[in-house]
Coordinates of C-alpha atoms and ligand atoms in Angstrom, one line a residue:
M23 CA -214.2 7.8 -114.6
P24 CA -214.3 9.2 -111.1
A25 CA -213.7 12.9 -110.8
M26 CA -210.3 14.0 -109.3
R27 CA -210.3 14.0 -105.5
R28 CA -208.3 16.6 -103.6
H29 CA -205.9 15.5 -100.9
Y30 CA -204.6 17.5 -98.0
A31 CA -202.5 16.8 -95.0
L32 CA -203.1 18.6 -91.8
N33 CA -199.8 20.0 -90.8
G34 CA -199.5 22.2 -87.8
L35 CA -203.2 22.7 -88.3
R36 CA -202.6 24.3 -91.8
L37 CA -203.9 22.5 -94.8
L38 CA -201.1 21.6 -97.2
H39 CA -201.0 19.4 -100.3
S40 CA -200.0 15.8 -99.5
T41 CA -198.3 13.3 -101.8
A42 CA -200.8 10.5 -100.9
R43 CA -202.4 8.6 -103.8
P44 CA -206.2 8.5 -104.0
G45 CA -207.5 5.4 -102.1
A46 CA -204.1 4.8 -100.4
A47 CA -204.4 2.6 -97.3
A48 CA -203.8 4.3 -93.9
K49 CA -200.1 4.1 -93.1
P50 CA -198.9 3.9 -89.5
A51 CA -197.9 7.3 -88.2
P52 CA -194.2 7.7 -87.7
G53 CA -193.2 6.9 -84.2
G54 CA -192.8 3.1 -84.3
E55 CA -194.7 0.6 -82.1
H56 CA -197.7 2.0 -80.2
A57 CA -197.6 5.2 -82.1
G58 CA -200.1 7.7 -80.8
I59 CA -202.7 9.6 -82.8
R60 CA -201.1 12.7 -84.5
A61 CA -203.4 15.3 -85.9
A62 CA -200.4 16.8 -87.7
T63 CA -200.3 13.8 -90.0
L64 CA -204.0 14.0 -90.9
Q65 CA -204.8 13.4 -94.5
T66 CA -208.0 14.6 -96.2
T67 CA -209.7 13.2 -99.3
L68 CA -212.6 15.3 -100.3
T69 CA -215.8 13.8 -101.8
D70 CA -216.4 14.4 -105.5
S71 CA -220.2 14.2 -105.0
P72 CA -221.3 16.5 -102.1
K73 CA -224.8 15.8 -101.0
P74 CA -227.6 18.4 -100.9
I75 CA -228.2 19.9 -97.4
V76 CA -231.4 18.8 -95.8
P77 CA -233.5 21.8 -94.6
K78 CA -233.2 21.9 -90.8
E79 CA -237.0 21.7 -90.3
K80 CA -236.9 18.3 -92.0
L81 CA -234.1 16.8 -90.0
V82 CA -234.9 13.6 -88.0
F83 CA -232.3 12.8 -85.4
G84 CA -229.6 10.5 -86.7
H85 CA -231.1 10.1 -90.2
T86 CA -228.8 12.5 -92.2
F87 CA -225.0 12.3 -92.5
S88 CA -222.6 14.9 -93.7
D89 CA -220.2 14.4 -96.6
H90 CA -217.1 13.2 -94.7
M91 CA -215.9 11.1 -91.9
L92 CA -212.8 10.7 -89.9
A93 CA -211.1 7.3 -89.6
I94 CA -208.0 6.2 -87.7
E95 CA -206.8 2.6 -87.7
W96 CA -204.9 0.9 -84.9
T97 CA -202.9 -2.3 -84.7
A98 CA -201.3 -3.9 -81.6
G99 CA -198.0 -3.9 -83.4
G100 CA -198.0 -0.5 -85.0
G101 CA -200.2 1.6 -82.8
W102 CA -202.4 4.3 -84.3
G103 CA -202.1 5.0 -88.1
R104 CA -202.4 8.2 -89.9
P105 CA -205.8 10.0 -89.4
Q106 CA -207.9 10.1 -92.5
I107 CA -210.8 12.4 -93.4
K108 CA -212.5 10.8 -96.3
P109 CA -215.9 10.7 -98.0
Y110 CA -218.7 9.3 -95.8
G111 CA -219.3 5.7 -96.8
P112 CA -219.6 2.1 -95.8
L113 CA -216.8 0.4 -93.9
Q114 CA -215.4 -2.8 -95.3
L115 CA -215.0 -5.3 -92.5
D116 CA -214.6 -9.0 -92.4
P117 CA -217.8 -10.7 -91.2
S118 CA -215.7 -12.4 -88.4
C119 CA -214.8 -9.1 -86.8
S120 CA -215.3 -9.3 -83.1
V121 CA -217.3 -6.0 -83.1
F122 CA -220.1 -8.1 -84.7
H123 CA -220.0 -11.0 -82.4
Y124 CA -219.0 -9.8 -79.0
A125 CA -220.0 -6.1 -79.0
F126 CA -216.4 -4.8 -79.0
E127 CA -217.7 -1.2 -79.4
C128 CA -217.9 2.0 -77.5
F129 CA -218.9 5.4 -78.6
E130 CA -219.4 9.1 -77.7
G131 CA -221.9 11.8 -78.5
L132 CA -221.1 15.4 -78.7
K133 CA -222.3 18.4 -80.8
A134 CA -220.9 21.2 -82.9
Y135 CA -222.9 24.5 -82.6
R136 CA -222.9 27.5 -84.9
D137 CA -222.7 30.7 -83.0
A138 CA -224.2 34.1 -83.9
Q139 CA -221.0 35.1 -85.7
G140 CA -221.1 31.9 -87.7
K141 CA -218.2 30.3 -85.8
L142 CA -218.4 26.6 -84.8
R143 CA -218.1 25.6 -81.2
L144 CA -217.8 22.3 -79.3
F145 CA -219.0 21.8 -75.8
R146 CA -216.5 20.3 -73.3
P147 CA -215.1 17.8 -75.9
D148 CA -212.3 16.8 -73.4
R149 CA -214.9 15.2 -71.3
N150 CA -216.1 13.0 -74.2
M151 CA -212.5 11.9 -74.9
A152 CA -211.9 11.0 -71.2
R153 CA -215.1 9.0 -71.2
L154 CA -214.2 7.3 -74.5
N155 CA -210.9 6.1 -72.9
N156 CA -212.7 4.9 -69.8
S157 CA -215.1 2.9 -72.0
A158 CA -212.3 1.6 -74.2
A159 CA -210.4 0.4 -71.1
R160 CA -213.1 -2.0 -70.1
L161 CA -213.0 -3.6 -73.6
H162 CA -209.2 -3.5 -73.7
L163 CA -209.4 -1.4 -76.8
P164 CA -206.6 1.2 -77.3
Q165 CA -206.5 4.5 -75.6
V166 CA -206.6 7.8 -77.6
D167 CA -204.8 11.1 -77.0
G168 CA -208.0 13.1 -76.6
A169 CA -206.4 16.5 -77.5
E170 CA -205.1 15.0 -80.8
V171 CA -208.5 13.5 -81.6
I172 CA -210.2 16.9 -80.9
E173 CA -207.8 18.5 -83.4
C174 CA -208.8 15.9 -86.0
I175 CA -212.5 16.5 -85.2
K176 CA -212.0 20.3 -85.6
E177 CA -210.6 19.7 -89.1
L178 CA -213.6 17.4 -90.0
L179 CA -215.8 20.3 -88.9
R180 CA -213.9 22.8 -91.1
V181 CA -214.3 20.4 -94.0
D182 CA -218.0 19.9 -93.4
K183 CA -218.8 23.3 -92.0
R184 CA -221.8 23.8 -94.3
W185 CA -223.5 20.8 -92.5
V186 CA -223.8 22.6 -89.2
P187 CA -227.3 24.0 -89.1
E188 CA -228.0 27.5 -87.8
G189 CA -230.2 28.4 -84.9
Q190 CA -230.6 27.4 -81.3
G191 CA -231.8 23.9 -80.9
Y192 CA -230.0 22.8 -84.1
S193 CA -226.5 21.4 -84.3
L194 CA -224.2 18.8 -85.9
Y195 CA -224.2 15.7 -83.7
L196 CA -220.8 14.0 -83.7
R197 CA -220.5 10.2 -83.1
P198 CA -217.0 9.1 -82.3
T199 CA -217.0 5.3 -82.4
L200 CA -214.3 2.8 -81.5
I201 CA -214.6 -0.8 -82.7
S202 CA -212.5 -3.9 -82.8
T203 CA -211.6 -4.9 -86.4
E204 CA -210.0 -8.2 -85.1
N205 CA -211.2 -10.8 -87.6
T206 CA -211.0 -13.9 -85.5
L207 CA -213.8 -15.6 -83.4
G208 CA -211.9 -16.3 -80.2
V209 CA -213.0 -14.1 -77.3
H210 CA -209.8 -12.3 -76.6
R211 CA -208.3 -8.8 -76.7
A212 CA -208.4 -7.0 -80.1
N213 CA -205.2 -6.8 -82.1
S214 CA -206.7 -4.3 -84.5
A215 CA -209.2 -1.5 -84.1
M216 CA -210.6 1.6 -85.7
L217 CA -211.8 4.9 -84.4
Y218 CA -214.1 6.7 -86.7
V219 CA -216.2 9.9 -86.4
I220 CA -219.4 10.5 -88.4
T221 CA -221.5 13.6 -88.1
S222 CA -225.2 14.1 -88.4
P223 CA -227.1 17.5 -88.5
C224 CA -229.9 17.5 -86.0
G225 CA -232.7 19.3 -84.3
P226 CA -234.6 18.0 -81.3
Y227 CA -233.9 14.4 -80.4
F228 CA -237.5 13.4 -79.8
P229 CA -239.9 13.8 -82.8
T230 CA -242.2 15.6 -80.4
G231 CA -239.6 18.4 -80.0
F232 CA -238.9 20.2 -76.7
K233 CA -242.0 18.6 -75.0
A234 CA -242.4 16.8 -71.7
V235 CA -242.4 13.0 -71.9
S236 CA -244.0 10.2 -70.0
L237 CA -242.1 7.4 -68.3
Y238 CA -242.8 3.8 -67.5
C239 CA -241.0 2.5 -64.5
D240 CA -239.7 -0.9 -65.6
E241 CA -240.0 -3.4 -62.6
T242 CA -238.5 -6.4 -64.4
N243 CA -235.5 -5.3 -66.5
V244 CA -232.4 -3.7 -65.2
R245 CA -230.1 -1.4 -67.3
A246 CA -227.0 -1.8 -65.2
W247 CA -225.7 -3.4 -62.0
P248 CA -222.8 -3.0 -59.6
G249 CA -219.6 -4.3 -61.2
G250 CA -221.2 -4.0 -64.7
V251 CA -220.7 -1.5 -67.4
G252 CA -223.5 1.0 -66.8
N253 CA -220.9 3.8 -66.4
R254 CA -219.2 3.1 -69.8
K255 CA -220.7 4.2 -73.1
L256 CA -220.8 0.8 -74.7
G257 CA -223.1 -0.1 -77.6
A258 CA -223.9 -3.2 -75.5
N259 CA -225.7 -1.1 -73.0
Y260 CA -228.2 0.2 -75.6
A261 CA -229.4 -2.7 -77.7
P262 CA -230.9 -4.5 -74.6
S263 CA -232.9 -1.4 -73.8
I264 CA -235.0 -1.7 -77.0
G265 CA -237.3 -4.6 -75.8
P266 CA -238.2 -2.7 -72.6
Q267 CA -238.6 0.5 -74.6
A268 CA -241.0 -1.1 -77.0
E269 CA -243.0 -2.5 -74.1
A270 CA -243.2 1.0 -72.5
E271 CA -244.4 2.4 -75.8
S272 CA -247.0 -0.3 -76.2
K273 CA -248.4 0.8 -72.8
G274 CA -248.6 4.4 -73.9
Y275 CA -245.4 5.8 -72.4
Q276 CA -242.5 7.3 -74.2
Q277 CA -239.4 6.3 -72.2
V278 CA -238.3 3.7 -69.7
L279 CA -237.5 4.8 -66.2
W280 CA -234.6 2.5 -65.2
T281 CA -234.4 1.5 -61.5
I282 CA -232.7 -1.2 -59.4
G283 CA -233.4 -3.1 -56.3
E284 CA -236.5 -3.7 -54.1
D285 CA -237.0 -0.1 -53.4
H286 CA -236.6 0.8 -57.1
E287 CA -233.6 3.1 -56.7
L288 CA -233.6 5.6 -59.6
M289 CA -230.9 5.1 -62.3
E290 CA -231.5 6.7 -65.7
V291 CA -234.4 7.5 -68.0
G292 CA -234.2 6.1 -71.6
T293 CA -230.8 7.2 -72.8
M294 CA -230.5 10.1 -70.3
N295 CA -229.4 10.9 -66.8
L296 CA -232.2 11.7 -64.4
F297 CA -232.8 14.7 -62.2
V298 CA -235.5 15.3 -59.6
L299 CA -236.4 18.6 -58.0
W300 CA -238.4 18.3 -54.8
R301 CA -238.9 19.3 -51.3
N302 CA -237.1 16.4 -49.6
D303 CA -238.1 14.7 -46.3
A304 CA -236.4 17.5 -44.4
G305 CA -238.5 20.1 -46.2
E306 CA -235.5 21.4 -48.1
L307 CA -235.6 22.4 -51.8
E308 CA -233.2 19.9 -53.5
L309 CA -232.1 19.0 -57.0
V310 CA -231.0 15.4 -56.8
T311 CA -229.5 12.9 -59.3
P312 CA -228.3 9.4 -58.7
P313 CA -224.6 9.1 -57.8
L314 CA -221.8 7.9 -60.1
D315 CA -221.5 4.5 -58.3
G316 CA -220.5 2.6 -61.4
T317 CA -224.0 1.9 -62.7
I318 CA -224.7 5.4 -64.0
L319 CA -223.4 7.0 -67.2
P320 CA -221.2 10.0 -66.2
G321 CA -223.0 12.4 -68.6
V322 CA -221.3 15.6 -69.7
T323 CA -224.7 17.4 -69.5
R324 CA -225.2 15.8 -66.1
E325 CA -221.9 17.1 -64.8
S326 CA -222.5 20.6 -66.3
I327 CA -226.0 20.9 -64.8
L328 CA -224.6 20.0 -61.3
E329 CA -221.9 22.6 -61.7
L330 CA -224.3 25.3 -62.9
A331 CA -226.9 24.6 -60.2
R332 CA -224.2 24.5 -57.4
G333 CA -223.0 27.8 -58.7
W334 CA -226.4 29.3 -58.4
G335 CA -226.4 28.4 -54.7
E336 CA -230.2 28.7 -54.6
F337 CA -231.1 25.1 -53.5
A338 CA -229.4 22.0 -52.4
V339 CA -227.8 20.0 -55.2
S340 CA -227.1 16.3 -54.4
E341 CA -225.8 13.2 -56.0
R342 CA -227.3 10.5 -53.9
K343 CA -229.5 7.5 -54.0
V344 CA -233.3 8.1 -54.3
S345 CA -235.9 5.5 -54.7
M346 CA -239.0 5.5 -56.8
K347 CA -240.9 4.8 -53.6
Q348 CA -239.6 8.1 -52.2
V349 CA -240.6 9.9 -55.4
A350 CA -244.1 8.4 -55.3
K351 CA -244.5 9.5 -51.7
A352 CA -243.3 13.0 -52.5
S353 CA -245.7 13.2 -55.3
N354 CA -248.6 12.1 -53.0
E355 CA -247.6 14.7 -50.5
G356 CA -247.3 17.5 -53.2
R357 CA -243.5 17.8 -52.7
L358 CA -242.5 16.6 -56.2
L359 CA -241.8 19.7 -58.3
E360 CA -239.9 18.7 -61.4
V361 CA -238.4 15.6 -63.1
F362 CA -236.2 15.8 -66.2
G363 CA -233.7 13.8 -68.2
A364 CA -230.4 15.2 -69.4
G365 CA -228.1 14.2 -72.1
T366 CA -226.1 15.5 -75.1
A367 CA -228.7 14.4 -77.7
C368 CA -231.8 15.5 -75.9
V369 CA -230.2 18.3 -73.8
V370 CA -232.9 18.6 -71.1
T371 CA -236.1 16.7 -71.5
P372 CA -238.9 17.4 -68.9
V373 CA -241.1 14.5 -67.6
H374 CA -244.8 15.1 -67.0
R375 CA -245.9 11.6 -65.9
I376 CA -244.3 8.4 -64.3
H377 CA -246.1 5.1 -64.3
F378 CA -245.1 3.1 -61.2
Q379 CA -246.7 -0.1 -59.8
G380 CA -250.0 0.3 -61.6
R381 CA -250.4 4.0 -61.0
D382 CA -249.7 7.2 -62.9
Y383 CA -247.9 10.0 -61.0
D384 CA -248.4 13.3 -62.7
I385 CA -245.8 16.0 -62.3
P386 CA -247.0 19.6 -62.4
L387 CA -244.4 21.1 -64.8
D388 CA -245.0 24.8 -64.4
P389 CA -248.3 25.5 -62.5
A390 CA -248.0 29.2 -63.3
H391 CA -247.9 28.4 -67.0
P392 CA -250.0 25.3 -67.6
E393 CA -249.2 25.4 -71.4
S394 CA -245.5 25.2 -70.6
Q395 CA -243.6 22.0 -71.5
A396 CA -241.0 22.4 -68.8
G397 CA -240.8 23.3 -65.1
P398 CA -239.0 26.6 -64.3
I399 CA -235.8 25.0 -63.2
A400 CA -235.6 22.6 -66.2
A401 CA -236.3 25.6 -68.5
R402 CA -233.7 27.7 -66.8
I403 CA -231.1 25.0 -67.1
Y404 CA -231.9 24.4 -70.7
K405 CA -231.6 28.1 -71.6
T406 CA -228.4 28.5 -69.6
L407 CA -226.8 25.5 -71.3
L408 CA -227.8 26.6 -74.8
A409 CA -226.5 30.1 -74.2
I410 CA -223.1 28.6 -73.4
Q411 CA -223.2 26.0 -76.2
Y412 CA -224.1 28.7 -78.8
G413 CA -221.5 31.1 -77.4
D414 CA -224.0 33.8 -76.2
T415 CA -222.6 33.4 -72.7
P416 CA -218.8 33.3 -72.6
S417 CA -217.6 30.1 -71.0
K418 CA -214.4 28.0 -70.9
W419 CA -216.7 25.0 -71.6
S420 CA -217.3 26.2 -75.2
V421 CA -214.4 25.5 -77.5
V422 CA -214.2 27.5 -80.7
V423 CA -213.2 25.7 -83.9
D424 CA -211.1 28.4 -85.4
Ligands
LIG518 C1 -226.3 11.2 -76.3 O1 -227.0 11.9 -75.6 O2 -225.3 11.6 -77.0 C2 -226.5 9.7 -76.4 O3 -225.6 9.0 -76.4 C3 -227.9 9.3 -76.6 C4 -227.8 8.4 -77.9 C5 -227.7 7.0 -77.5 C6 -228.7 8.8 -78.9

């Protein structure tokens, strides 16, 4: 016989006993048709078999999951149901669900950090919620009230606090995922959906740790195109990257450099936004990243780096189109100083080599410290971001889970 589970409802952010029966189906939140998500109605069912914590040195990105998950169901007639925190486990979905057939799915990635006082912190979670809604809009999946979802996520973090590892470079990765649960095969808007959030303790994204990576500039495959969905965080953007990624690896490179057009305009690198530090054609020191023209993912780390670097006011900071041809020319002329990728999962990932049109372009990283794995600006950005994320530098970007 299963051990007794405890049930709580989140009410005004205080945990109270709820009258819900174990295993009770999610009921629509009060509010009638098109009800919104209401964190105050959150119900928690705790696991009766907590898992052992994996020592942080043994964590491999995305392999370990905490004890609980958040799930909120939606129907076209009833709106959002009651948020549920429940034991982590498989979803039961009809095989006809359109998520399986037509990629009706979008997701987010954010992290919870443990600060020096042991408090948990989120980094700009409002940005993730805004982006989730932007992704959902293209799929015609329902919108969420970001502030309410963040409150539910905070409660999930309180419940699974022991899963947030200590120490800079370690965190609990959160994966909000919105899927269609419509179980019909016609290609049409979803009449039912589910938002769920799973969490995974992690260290560095790449198995190599905080080390510079090599890129293979793919001249055949394109990640995104004007009018497409490159600026939305859809699962459908990621699966088609795996073939090109495997090809890059088979040639001895770690990540794909995505470009577009005859001049090979830079887009992204692997699953990250891309930054280049160089002396531009005018001889000016410039940090440049491709503009948000609809083909580029609007990364939260990308936005934060731009804001930080602009605040420093030490070099030009631009969002503009740059081609791989220009980067290759700058490298030949000794003007290419640093290249790095940026994203939630990998934070800042320096690049030490780019393969383009049959040639390797080596990037000096830090000439003063040849053993260094990052150029001085990438290293400074990394440290500055971490100090904010772990609460060492006070910032409005860091949201405490109290
Ligand atoms: C993130 O940085 O959060 C990402 O989405 C990358 C991921 C696909 C692992």
